[in-house]
PDB file of C-alpha atoms in Angstrom:
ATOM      1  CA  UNK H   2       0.000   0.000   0.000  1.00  0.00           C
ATOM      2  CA  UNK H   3       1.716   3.299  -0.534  1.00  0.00           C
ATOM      3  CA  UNK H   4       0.853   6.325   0.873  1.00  0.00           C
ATOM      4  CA  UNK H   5      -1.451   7.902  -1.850  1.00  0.00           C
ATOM      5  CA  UNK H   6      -2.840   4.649  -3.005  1.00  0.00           C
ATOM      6  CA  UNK H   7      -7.116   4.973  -2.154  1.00  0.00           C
ATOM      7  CA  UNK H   8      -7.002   1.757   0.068  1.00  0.00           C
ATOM      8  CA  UNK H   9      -4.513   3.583   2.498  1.00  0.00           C
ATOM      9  CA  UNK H  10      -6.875   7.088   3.058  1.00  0.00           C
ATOM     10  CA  UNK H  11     -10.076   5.578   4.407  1.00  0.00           C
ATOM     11  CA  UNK H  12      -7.562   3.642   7.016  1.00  0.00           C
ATOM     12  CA  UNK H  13      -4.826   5.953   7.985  1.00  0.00           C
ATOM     13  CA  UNK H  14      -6.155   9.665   7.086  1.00  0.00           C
ATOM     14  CA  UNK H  15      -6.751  11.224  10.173  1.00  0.00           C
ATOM     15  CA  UNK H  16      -3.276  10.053  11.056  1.00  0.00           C
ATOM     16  CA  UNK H  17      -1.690  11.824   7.644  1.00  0.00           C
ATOM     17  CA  UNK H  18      -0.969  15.457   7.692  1.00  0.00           C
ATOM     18  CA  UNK H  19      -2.562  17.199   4.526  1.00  0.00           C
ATOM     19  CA  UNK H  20       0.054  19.978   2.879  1.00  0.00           C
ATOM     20  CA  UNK H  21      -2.475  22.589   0.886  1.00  0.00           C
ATOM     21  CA  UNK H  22       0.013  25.276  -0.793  1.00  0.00           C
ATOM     22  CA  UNK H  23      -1.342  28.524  -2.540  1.00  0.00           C
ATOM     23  CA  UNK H  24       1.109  30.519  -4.966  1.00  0.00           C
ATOM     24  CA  UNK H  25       1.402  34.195  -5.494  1.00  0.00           C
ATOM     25  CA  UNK H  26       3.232  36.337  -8.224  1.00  0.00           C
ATOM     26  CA  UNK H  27       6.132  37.953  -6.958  1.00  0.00           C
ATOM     27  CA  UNK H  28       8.378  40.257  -9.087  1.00  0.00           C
ATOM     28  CA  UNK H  29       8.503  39.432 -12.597  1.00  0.00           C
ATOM     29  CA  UNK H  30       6.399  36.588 -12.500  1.00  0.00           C
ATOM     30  CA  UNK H  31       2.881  36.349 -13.761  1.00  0.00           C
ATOM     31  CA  UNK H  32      -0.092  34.656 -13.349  1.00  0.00           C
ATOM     32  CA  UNK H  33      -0.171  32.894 -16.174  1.00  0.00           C
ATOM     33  CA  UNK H  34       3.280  31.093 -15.283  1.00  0.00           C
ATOM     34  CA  UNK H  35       2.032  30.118 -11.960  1.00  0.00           C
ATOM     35  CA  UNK H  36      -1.666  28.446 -13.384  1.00  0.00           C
ATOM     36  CA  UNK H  37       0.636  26.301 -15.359  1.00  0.00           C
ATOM     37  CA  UNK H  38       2.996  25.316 -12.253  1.00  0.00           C
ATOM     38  CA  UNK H  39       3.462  21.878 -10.855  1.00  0.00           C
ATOM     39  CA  UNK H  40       3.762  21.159  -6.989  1.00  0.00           C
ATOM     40  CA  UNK H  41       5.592  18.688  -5.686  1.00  0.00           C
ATOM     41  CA  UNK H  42       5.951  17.528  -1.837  1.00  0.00           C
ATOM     42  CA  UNK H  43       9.231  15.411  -0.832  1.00  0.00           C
ATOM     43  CA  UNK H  44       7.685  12.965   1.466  1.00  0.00           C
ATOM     44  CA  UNK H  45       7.401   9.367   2.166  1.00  0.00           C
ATOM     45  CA  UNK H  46       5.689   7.347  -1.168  1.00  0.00           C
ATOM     46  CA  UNK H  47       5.280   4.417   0.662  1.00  0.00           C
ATOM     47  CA  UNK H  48       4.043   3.223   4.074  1.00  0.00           C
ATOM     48  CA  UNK H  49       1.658   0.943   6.723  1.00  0.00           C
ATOM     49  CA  UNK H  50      -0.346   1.553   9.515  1.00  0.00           C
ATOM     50  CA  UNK H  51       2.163  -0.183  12.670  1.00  0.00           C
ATOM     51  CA  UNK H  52      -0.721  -2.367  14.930  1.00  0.00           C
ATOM     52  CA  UNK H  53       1.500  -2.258  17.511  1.00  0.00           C
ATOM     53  CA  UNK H  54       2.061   1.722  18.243  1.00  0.00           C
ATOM     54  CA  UNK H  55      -0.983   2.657  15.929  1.00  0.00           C
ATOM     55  CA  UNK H  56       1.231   5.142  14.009  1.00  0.00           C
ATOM     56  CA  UNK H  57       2.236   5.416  10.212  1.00  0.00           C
ATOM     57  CA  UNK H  58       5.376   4.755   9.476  1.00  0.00           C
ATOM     58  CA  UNK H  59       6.832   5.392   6.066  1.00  0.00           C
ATOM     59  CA  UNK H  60      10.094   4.675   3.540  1.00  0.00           C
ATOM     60  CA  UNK H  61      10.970   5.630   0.172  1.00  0.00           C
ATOM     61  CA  UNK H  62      11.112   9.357   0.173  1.00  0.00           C
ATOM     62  CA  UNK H  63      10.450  10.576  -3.180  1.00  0.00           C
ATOM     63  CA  UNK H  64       8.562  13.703  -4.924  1.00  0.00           C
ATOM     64  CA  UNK H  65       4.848  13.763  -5.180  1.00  0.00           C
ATOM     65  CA  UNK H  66       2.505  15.626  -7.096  1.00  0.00           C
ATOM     66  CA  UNK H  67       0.119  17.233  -5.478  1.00  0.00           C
ATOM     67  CA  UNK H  68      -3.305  18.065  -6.673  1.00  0.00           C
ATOM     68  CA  UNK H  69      -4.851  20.954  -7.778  1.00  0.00           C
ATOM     69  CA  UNK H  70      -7.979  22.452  -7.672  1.00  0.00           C
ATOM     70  CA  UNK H  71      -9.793  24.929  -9.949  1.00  0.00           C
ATOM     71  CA  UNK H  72      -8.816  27.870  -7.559  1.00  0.00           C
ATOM     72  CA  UNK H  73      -5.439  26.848  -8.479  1.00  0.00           C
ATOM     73  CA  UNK H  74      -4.582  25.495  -4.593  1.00  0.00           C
ATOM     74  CA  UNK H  75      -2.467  22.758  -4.835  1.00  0.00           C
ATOM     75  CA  UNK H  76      -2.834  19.685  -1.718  1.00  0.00           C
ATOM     76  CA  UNK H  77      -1.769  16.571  -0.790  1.00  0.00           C
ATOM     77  CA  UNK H  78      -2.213  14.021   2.086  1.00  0.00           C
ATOM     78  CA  UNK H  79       1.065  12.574   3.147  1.00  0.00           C
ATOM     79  CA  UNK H  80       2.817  10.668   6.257  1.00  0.00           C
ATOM     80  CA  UNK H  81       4.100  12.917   8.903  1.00  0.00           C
ATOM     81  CA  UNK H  82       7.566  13.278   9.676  1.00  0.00           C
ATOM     82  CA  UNK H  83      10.029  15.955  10.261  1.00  0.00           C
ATOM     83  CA  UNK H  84      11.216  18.185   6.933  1.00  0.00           C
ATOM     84  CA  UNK H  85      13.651  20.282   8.843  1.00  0.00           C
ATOM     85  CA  UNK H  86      16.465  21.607   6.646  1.00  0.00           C
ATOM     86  CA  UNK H  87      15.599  19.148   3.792  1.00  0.00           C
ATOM     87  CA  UNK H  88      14.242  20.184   0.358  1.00  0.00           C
ATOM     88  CA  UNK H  89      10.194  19.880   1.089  1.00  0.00           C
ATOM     89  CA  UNK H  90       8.240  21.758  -1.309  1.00  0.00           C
ATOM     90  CA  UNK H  91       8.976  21.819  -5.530  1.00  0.00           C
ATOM     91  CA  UNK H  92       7.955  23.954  -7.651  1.00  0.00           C
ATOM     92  CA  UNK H  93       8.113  23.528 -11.687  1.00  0.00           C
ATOM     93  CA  UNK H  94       6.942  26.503 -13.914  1.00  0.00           C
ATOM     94  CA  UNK H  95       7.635  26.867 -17.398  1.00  0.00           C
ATOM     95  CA  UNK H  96      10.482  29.183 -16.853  1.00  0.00           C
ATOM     96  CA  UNK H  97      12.154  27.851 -13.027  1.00  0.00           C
ATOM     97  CA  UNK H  98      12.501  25.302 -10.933  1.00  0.00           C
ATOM     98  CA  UNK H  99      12.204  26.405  -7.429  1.00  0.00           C
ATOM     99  CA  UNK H 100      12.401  24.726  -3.506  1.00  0.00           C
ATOM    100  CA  UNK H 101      11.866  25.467  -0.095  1.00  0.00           C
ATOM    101  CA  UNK H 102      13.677  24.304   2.342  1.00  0.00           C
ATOM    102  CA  UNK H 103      11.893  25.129   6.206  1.00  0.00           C
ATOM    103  CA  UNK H 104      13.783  26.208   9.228  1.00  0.00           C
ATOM    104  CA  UNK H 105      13.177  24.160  12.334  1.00  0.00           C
ATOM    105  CA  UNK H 106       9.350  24.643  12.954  1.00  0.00           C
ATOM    106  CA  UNK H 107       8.815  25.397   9.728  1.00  0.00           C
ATOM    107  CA  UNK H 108       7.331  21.656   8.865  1.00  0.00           C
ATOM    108  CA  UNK H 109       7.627  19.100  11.290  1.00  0.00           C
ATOM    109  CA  UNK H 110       4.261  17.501  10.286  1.00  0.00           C
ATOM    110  CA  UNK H 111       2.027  16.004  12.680  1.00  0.00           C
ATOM    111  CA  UNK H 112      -0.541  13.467  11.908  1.00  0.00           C
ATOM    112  CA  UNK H 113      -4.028  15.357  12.199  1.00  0.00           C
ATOM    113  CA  UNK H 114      -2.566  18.768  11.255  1.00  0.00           C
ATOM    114  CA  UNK H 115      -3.014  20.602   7.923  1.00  0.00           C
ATOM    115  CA  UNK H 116       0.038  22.838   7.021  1.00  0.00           C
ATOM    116  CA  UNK H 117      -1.127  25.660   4.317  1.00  0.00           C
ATOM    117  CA  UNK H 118       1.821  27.582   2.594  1.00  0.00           C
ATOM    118  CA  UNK H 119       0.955  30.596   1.179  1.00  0.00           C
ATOM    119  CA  UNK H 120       4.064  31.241  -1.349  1.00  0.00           C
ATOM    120  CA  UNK H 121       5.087  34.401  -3.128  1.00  0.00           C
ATOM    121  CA  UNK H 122       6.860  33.128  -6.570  1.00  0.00           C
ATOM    122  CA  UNK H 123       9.844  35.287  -7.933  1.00  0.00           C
ATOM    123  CA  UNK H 124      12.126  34.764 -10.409  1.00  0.00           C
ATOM    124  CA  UNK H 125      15.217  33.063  -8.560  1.00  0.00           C
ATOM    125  CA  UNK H 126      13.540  31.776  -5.520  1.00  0.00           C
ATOM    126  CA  UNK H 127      10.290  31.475  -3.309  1.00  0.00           C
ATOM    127  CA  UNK H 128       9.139  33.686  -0.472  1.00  0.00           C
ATOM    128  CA  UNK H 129       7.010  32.055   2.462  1.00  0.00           C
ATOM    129  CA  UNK H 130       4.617  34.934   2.707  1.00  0.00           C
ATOM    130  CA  UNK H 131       2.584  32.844   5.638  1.00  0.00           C
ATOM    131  CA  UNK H 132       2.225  29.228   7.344  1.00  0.00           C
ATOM    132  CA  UNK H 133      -0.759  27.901   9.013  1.00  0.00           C
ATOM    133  CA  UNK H 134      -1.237  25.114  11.038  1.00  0.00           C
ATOM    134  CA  UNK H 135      -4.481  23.836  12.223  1.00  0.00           C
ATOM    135  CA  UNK H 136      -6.002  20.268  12.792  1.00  0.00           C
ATOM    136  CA  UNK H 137      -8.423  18.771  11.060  1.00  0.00           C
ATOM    137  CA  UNK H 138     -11.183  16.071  11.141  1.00  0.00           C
ATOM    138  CA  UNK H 139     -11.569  13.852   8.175  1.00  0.00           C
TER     139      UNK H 139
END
């Protein structure tokens, strides 16, 4: 079962944390660019629910698509663990390729929690304009 596979959400979602990240033009970027962009979350692809301590645990770190809605907000359910100082969000325009890379408390997911990024886009790199964290139901 991997982590995005539909047999793993009814089972383990309230114990994923959901990543929902919303792009804004910065200098020299437009619009247009960013309803074309791709975002991508380094995270586990793979995982199981442990019986024993009732937790996820997950392997295989790889980049995921996330996906996007017709606002243009771009999500993604995904295993918690602790992104600290590691490449965690991607994203691929036309013109740039772009990362962010969080400073500690920046995204050390927690099952439960939604993290929304809102991200200012400019030309040579990506501005965290806000971060929320609140939990959720499913």
């Amino acid at each position: 079962m991997t982590a995005t596979s539909p047999d793993a959400l009814p089972c383990a979602m309230q114990r994923m944390a959901k990543i929902i990240v919303t792009l804004f033009p910065g200098k020299e970027v437009d619009k247009e660019e960013l309803q074309q962009a791709a975002v991508y979350i380094f995270g586990y692809s793979q995982g199981f629910l442990n019986n024993r301590t009732n937790l996820l645990q997950g392997w295989g770190n790889k980049w995921i698509l996330t996906d996007k809605n017709e606002l243009g907000t771009h999500s993604l359910f995904i295993i918690p663990q602790d992104m600290t100082g590691r490449d965690f969000i991607r994203i691929a325009t036309p013109r740039r390729l772009l990362c962010f890379t969080p400073f500690p408390r920046q995204a050390r997911l927690q099952e439960g929690h939604t993290y929304h990024y809102s991200i200012k886009v400019h030309p040579k790199n990506i501005e965290i304009m806000w971060a929320i964290t609140t939990s959720y139901h499913p």
